[in-house]
Tab-separated table of C-alpha atoms in Angstrom:
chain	number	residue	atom	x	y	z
A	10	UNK	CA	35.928	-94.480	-6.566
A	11	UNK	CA	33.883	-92.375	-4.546
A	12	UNK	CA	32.300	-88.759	-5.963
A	13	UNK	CA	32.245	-87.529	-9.044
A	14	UNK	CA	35.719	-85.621	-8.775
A	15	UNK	CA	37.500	-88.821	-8.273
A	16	UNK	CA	36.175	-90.597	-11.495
A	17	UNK	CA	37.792	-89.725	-14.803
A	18	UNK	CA	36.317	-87.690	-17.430
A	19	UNK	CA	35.531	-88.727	-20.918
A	20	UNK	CA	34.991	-85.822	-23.348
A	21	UNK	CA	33.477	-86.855	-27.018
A	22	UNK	CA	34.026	-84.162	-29.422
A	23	UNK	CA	31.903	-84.177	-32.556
A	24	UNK	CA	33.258	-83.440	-35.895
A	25	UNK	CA	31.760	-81.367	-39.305
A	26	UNK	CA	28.172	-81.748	-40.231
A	27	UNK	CA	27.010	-83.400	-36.629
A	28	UNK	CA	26.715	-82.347	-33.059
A	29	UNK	CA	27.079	-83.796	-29.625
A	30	UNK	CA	23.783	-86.252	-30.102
A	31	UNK	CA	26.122	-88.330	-32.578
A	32	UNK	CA	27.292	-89.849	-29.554
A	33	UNK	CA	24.356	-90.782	-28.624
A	34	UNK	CA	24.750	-94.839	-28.609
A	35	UNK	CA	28.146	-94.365	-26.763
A	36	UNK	CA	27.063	-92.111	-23.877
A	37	UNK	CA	24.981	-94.475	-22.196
A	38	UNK	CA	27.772	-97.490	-22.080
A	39	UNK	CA	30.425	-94.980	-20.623
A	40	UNK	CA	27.714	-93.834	-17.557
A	41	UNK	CA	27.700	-97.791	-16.530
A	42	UNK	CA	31.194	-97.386	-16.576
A	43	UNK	CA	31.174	-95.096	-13.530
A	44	UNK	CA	32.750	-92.590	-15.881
A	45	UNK	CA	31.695	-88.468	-16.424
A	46	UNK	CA	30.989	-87.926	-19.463
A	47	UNK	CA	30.215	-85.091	-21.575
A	48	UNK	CA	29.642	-83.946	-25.682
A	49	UNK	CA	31.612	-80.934	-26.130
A	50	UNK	CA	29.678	-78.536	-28.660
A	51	UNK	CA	31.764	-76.943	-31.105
A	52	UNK	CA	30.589	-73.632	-33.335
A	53	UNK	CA	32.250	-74.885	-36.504
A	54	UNK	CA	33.601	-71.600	-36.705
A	55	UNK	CA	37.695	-71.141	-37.045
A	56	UNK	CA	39.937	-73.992	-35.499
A	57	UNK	CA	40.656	-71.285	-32.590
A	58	UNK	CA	36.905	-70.932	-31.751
A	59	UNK	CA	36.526	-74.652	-31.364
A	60	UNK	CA	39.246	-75.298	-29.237
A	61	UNK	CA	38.307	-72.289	-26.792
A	62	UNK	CA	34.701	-74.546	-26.831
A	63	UNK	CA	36.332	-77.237	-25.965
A	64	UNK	CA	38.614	-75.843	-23.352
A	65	UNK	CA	35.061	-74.188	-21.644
A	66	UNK	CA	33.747	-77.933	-21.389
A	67	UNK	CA	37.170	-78.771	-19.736
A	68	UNK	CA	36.858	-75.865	-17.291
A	69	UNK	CA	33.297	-78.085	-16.009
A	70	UNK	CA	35.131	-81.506	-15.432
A	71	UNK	CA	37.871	-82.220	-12.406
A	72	UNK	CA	40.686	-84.658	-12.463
A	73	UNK	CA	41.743	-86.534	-15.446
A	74	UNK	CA	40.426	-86.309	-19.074
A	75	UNK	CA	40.890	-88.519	-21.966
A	76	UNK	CA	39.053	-86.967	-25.171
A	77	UNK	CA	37.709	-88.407	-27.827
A	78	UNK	CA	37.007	-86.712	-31.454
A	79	UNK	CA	35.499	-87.805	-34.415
A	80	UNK	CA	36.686	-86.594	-38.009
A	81	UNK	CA	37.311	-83.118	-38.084
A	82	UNK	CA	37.817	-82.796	-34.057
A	83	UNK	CA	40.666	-84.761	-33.876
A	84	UNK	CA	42.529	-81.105	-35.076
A	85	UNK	CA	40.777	-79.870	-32.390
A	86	UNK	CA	41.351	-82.655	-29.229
A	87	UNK	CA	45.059	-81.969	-30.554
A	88	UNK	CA	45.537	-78.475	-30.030
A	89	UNK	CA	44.002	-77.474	-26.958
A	90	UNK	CA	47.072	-77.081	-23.896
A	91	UNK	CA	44.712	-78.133	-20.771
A	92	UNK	CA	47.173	-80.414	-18.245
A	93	UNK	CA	44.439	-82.350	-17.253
A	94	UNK	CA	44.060	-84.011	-20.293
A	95	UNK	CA	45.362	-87.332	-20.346
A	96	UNK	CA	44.780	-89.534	-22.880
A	97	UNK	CA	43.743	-88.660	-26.624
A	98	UNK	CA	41.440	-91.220	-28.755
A	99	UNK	CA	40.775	-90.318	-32.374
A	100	UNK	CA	38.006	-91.958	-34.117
A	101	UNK	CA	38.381	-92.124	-38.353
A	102	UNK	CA	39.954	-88.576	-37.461
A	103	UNK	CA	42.290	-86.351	-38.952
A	104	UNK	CA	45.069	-85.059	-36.696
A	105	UNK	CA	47.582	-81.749	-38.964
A	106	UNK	CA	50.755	-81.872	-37.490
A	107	UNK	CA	52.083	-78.302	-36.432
A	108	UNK	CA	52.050	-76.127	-39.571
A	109	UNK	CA	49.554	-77.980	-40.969
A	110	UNK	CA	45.670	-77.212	-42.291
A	111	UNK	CA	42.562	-79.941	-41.853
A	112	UNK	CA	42.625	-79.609	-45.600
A	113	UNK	CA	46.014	-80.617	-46.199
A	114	UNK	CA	45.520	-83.269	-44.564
A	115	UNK	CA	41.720	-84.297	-45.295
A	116	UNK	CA	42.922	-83.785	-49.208
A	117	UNK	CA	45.994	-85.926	-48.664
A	118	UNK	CA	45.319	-88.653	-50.577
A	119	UNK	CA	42.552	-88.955	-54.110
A	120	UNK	CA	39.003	-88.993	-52.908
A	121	UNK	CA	36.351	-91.669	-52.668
A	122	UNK	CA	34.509	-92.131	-55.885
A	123	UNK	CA	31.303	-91.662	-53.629
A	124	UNK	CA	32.187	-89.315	-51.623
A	125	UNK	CA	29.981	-85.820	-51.737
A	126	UNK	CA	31.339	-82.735	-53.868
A	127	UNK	CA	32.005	-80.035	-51.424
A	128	UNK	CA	31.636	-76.397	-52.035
A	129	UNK	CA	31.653	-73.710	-49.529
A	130	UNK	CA	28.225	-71.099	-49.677
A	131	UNK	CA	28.310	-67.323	-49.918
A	132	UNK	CA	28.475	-67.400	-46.283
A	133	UNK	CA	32.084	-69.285	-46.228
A	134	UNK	CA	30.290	-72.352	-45.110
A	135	UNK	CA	30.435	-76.206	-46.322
A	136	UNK	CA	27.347	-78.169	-46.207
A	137	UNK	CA	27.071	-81.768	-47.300
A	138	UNK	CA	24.157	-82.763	-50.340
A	139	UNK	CA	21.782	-84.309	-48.703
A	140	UNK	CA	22.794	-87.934	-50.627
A	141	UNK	CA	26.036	-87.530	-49.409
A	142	UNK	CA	24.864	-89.020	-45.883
A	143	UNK	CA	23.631	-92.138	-47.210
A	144	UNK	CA	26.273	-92.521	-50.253
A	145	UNK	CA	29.880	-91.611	-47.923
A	146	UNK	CA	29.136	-90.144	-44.633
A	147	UNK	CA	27.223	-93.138	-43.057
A	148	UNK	CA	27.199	-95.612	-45.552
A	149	UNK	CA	26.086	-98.188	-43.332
A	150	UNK	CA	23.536	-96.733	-41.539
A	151	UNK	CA	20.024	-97.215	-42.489
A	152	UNK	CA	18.252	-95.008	-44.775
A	153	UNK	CA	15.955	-93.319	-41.885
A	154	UNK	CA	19.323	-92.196	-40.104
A	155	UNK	CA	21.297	-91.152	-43.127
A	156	UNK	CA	17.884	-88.967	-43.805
A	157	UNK	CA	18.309	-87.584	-40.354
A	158	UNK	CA	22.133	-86.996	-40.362
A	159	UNK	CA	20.726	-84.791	-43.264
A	160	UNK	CA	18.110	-82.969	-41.770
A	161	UNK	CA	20.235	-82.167	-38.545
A	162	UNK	CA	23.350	-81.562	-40.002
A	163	UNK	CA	25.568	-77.955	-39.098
A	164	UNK	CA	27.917	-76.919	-41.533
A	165	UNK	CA	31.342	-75.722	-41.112
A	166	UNK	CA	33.245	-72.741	-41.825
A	167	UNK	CA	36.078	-73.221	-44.271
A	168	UNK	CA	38.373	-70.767	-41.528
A	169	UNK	CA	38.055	-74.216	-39.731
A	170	UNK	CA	39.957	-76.219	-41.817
A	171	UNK	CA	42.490	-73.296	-43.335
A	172	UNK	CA	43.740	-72.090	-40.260
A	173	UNK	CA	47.126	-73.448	-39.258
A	174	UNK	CA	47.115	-76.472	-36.418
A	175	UNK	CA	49.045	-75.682	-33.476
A	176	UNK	CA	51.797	-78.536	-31.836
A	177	UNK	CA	49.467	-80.960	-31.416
A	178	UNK	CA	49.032	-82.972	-28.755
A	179	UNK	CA	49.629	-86.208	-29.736
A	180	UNK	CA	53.130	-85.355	-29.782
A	181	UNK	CA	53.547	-85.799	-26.086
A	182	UNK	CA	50.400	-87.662	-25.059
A	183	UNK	CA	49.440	-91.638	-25.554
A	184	UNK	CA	47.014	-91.521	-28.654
A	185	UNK	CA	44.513	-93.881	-29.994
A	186	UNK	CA	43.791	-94.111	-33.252
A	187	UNK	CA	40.419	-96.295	-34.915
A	188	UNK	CA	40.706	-96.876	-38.045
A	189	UNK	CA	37.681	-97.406	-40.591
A	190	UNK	CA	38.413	-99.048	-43.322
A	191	UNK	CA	35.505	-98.358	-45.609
A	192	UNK	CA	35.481	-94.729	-44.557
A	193	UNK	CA	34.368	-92.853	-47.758
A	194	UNK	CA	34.852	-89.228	-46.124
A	195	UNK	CA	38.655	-89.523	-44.852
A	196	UNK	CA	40.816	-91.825	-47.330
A	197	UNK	CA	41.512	-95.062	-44.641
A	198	UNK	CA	45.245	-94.481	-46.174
A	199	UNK	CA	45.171	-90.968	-44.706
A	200	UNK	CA	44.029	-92.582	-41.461
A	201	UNK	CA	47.070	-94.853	-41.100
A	202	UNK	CA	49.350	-92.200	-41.974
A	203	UNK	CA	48.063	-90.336	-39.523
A	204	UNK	CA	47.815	-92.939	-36.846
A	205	UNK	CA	51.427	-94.240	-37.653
A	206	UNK	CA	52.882	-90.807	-37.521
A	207	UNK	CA	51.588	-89.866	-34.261
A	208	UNK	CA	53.040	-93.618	-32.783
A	209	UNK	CA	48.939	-94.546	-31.723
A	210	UNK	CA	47.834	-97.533	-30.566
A	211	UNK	CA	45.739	-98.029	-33.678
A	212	UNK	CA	42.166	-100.464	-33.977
A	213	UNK	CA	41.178	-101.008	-37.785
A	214	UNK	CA	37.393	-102.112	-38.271
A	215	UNK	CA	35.326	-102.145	-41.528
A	216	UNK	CA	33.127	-99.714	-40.592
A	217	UNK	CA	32.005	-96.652	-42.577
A	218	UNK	CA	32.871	-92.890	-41.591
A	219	UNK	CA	30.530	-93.068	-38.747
A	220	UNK	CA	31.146	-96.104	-36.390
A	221	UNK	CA	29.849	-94.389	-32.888
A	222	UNK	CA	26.821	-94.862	-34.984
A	223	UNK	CA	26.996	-97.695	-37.047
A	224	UNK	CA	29.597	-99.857	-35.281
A	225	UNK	CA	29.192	-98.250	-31.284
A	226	UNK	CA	30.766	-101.667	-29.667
A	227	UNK	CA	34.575	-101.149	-30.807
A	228	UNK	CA	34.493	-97.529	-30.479
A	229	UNK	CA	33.363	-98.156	-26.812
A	230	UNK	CA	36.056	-100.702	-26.624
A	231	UNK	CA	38.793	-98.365	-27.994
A	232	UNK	CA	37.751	-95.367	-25.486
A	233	UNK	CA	37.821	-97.474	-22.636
A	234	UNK	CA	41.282	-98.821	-23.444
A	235	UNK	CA	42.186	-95.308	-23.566
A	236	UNK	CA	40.447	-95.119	-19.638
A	237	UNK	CA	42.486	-98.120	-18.444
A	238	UNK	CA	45.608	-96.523	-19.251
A	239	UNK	CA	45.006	-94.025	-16.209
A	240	UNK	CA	45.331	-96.540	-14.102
A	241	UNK	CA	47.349	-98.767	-15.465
């Protein structure tokens, strides 16, 4: 495909507690691909602030889009209307259905026994404990990261995950859906619920909570899938 224009876009979407430089290890693979890419930033702010984010980082791509999201930004990937967004990938994500909160969802089923006791500040955000990186949020990353994932992370607002998800859509769009199976942030049970219900093509990997991290080779598998399909 010649020019930039002509080549799909992929959009990564970061979830709570990270930012665009989680994706990091899966940037570079997509480039060889002859793909754009970008990391939309999100303010953690309110649901509606995030998705207006996102849509701004739409308004700089041309042609088709598949996004990707991680965690919390699959609510996000979900609600925004842009018609130029093809496909959807979710990645250990959590996807409301219309009506529906991040915490109804993310609170679905009991919690991990390791995972991190959360508590919003005087501010109305949620931070993570600092051994919460290495105990449930990356699990299988090594102690040096886990510190960093610490010592870079952003909070988010509890508006994000109270505020009512629009129709998402998944509804109308072909979704993908990787599972993690040792995911000690988002119950894996949740994840197949949420995978089944939205009809995805679903992957299932025993990874931890953050596999475009830990495990980058399947979740660069699973997005490109997602790319194929345009053409397909």
């Amino acid at each position: 495909m010649a020019g930039s224009e002509a080549r799909p876009s992929v959009v990564l979407v970061h979830g709570a507690w990270a930012d665009g430089s989680c994706w990091n290890d899966i940037i570079g693979s997509l480039l060889h691909e002859g793909l754009n890419v970008l990391a939309a930033p999100l303010p953690l702010t309110s649901l509606s602030d995030d998705v207006a984010a996102l849509d701004r980082v739409l308004e700089r791509t041309q042609g088709p889009v598949v996004l990707v999201a991680h965690a919390y930004a699959g609510a996000v990937i979900a609600a925004t209307t842009n018609g130029r967004v093809q496909s959807l990938v979710f990645i250990a994500a959590l996807a409301p259905d219309e009506g529906e909160t991040v915490a109804e969802v993310f609170y679905r089923n009991k919690p991990h026994p390791q995972a991190p006791q959360l508590a919003p500040d005087v501010h109305g955000f949620i931070w993570i404990p600092q051994d919460g990186f290495g105990d449930a949020f990356a699990q299988n990353a090594s102690p040096a990261r886990a510190a960093l994932f610490a010592a870079t992370q952003r909070p988010i607002a509890v508006a994000c995950i109270q505020e009512k998800a629009p129709s998402p859509a998944w509804k109308v769009k072909p979704s993908w859906y990787f599972l993690a199976e040792e995911d000690r942030m988002i119950s894996p049970i949740t994840q197949l619920f949420m995978a089944q219900r939205m009809r995805a093509r679903i992957r299932s990997e025993k990874v931890d909570h953050m596999p475009l991290v830990t495990a980058p080779q399947p979740v660069i598998e699973i997005i490109l899938d997602a790319v194929a399909s345009l053409t397909a």
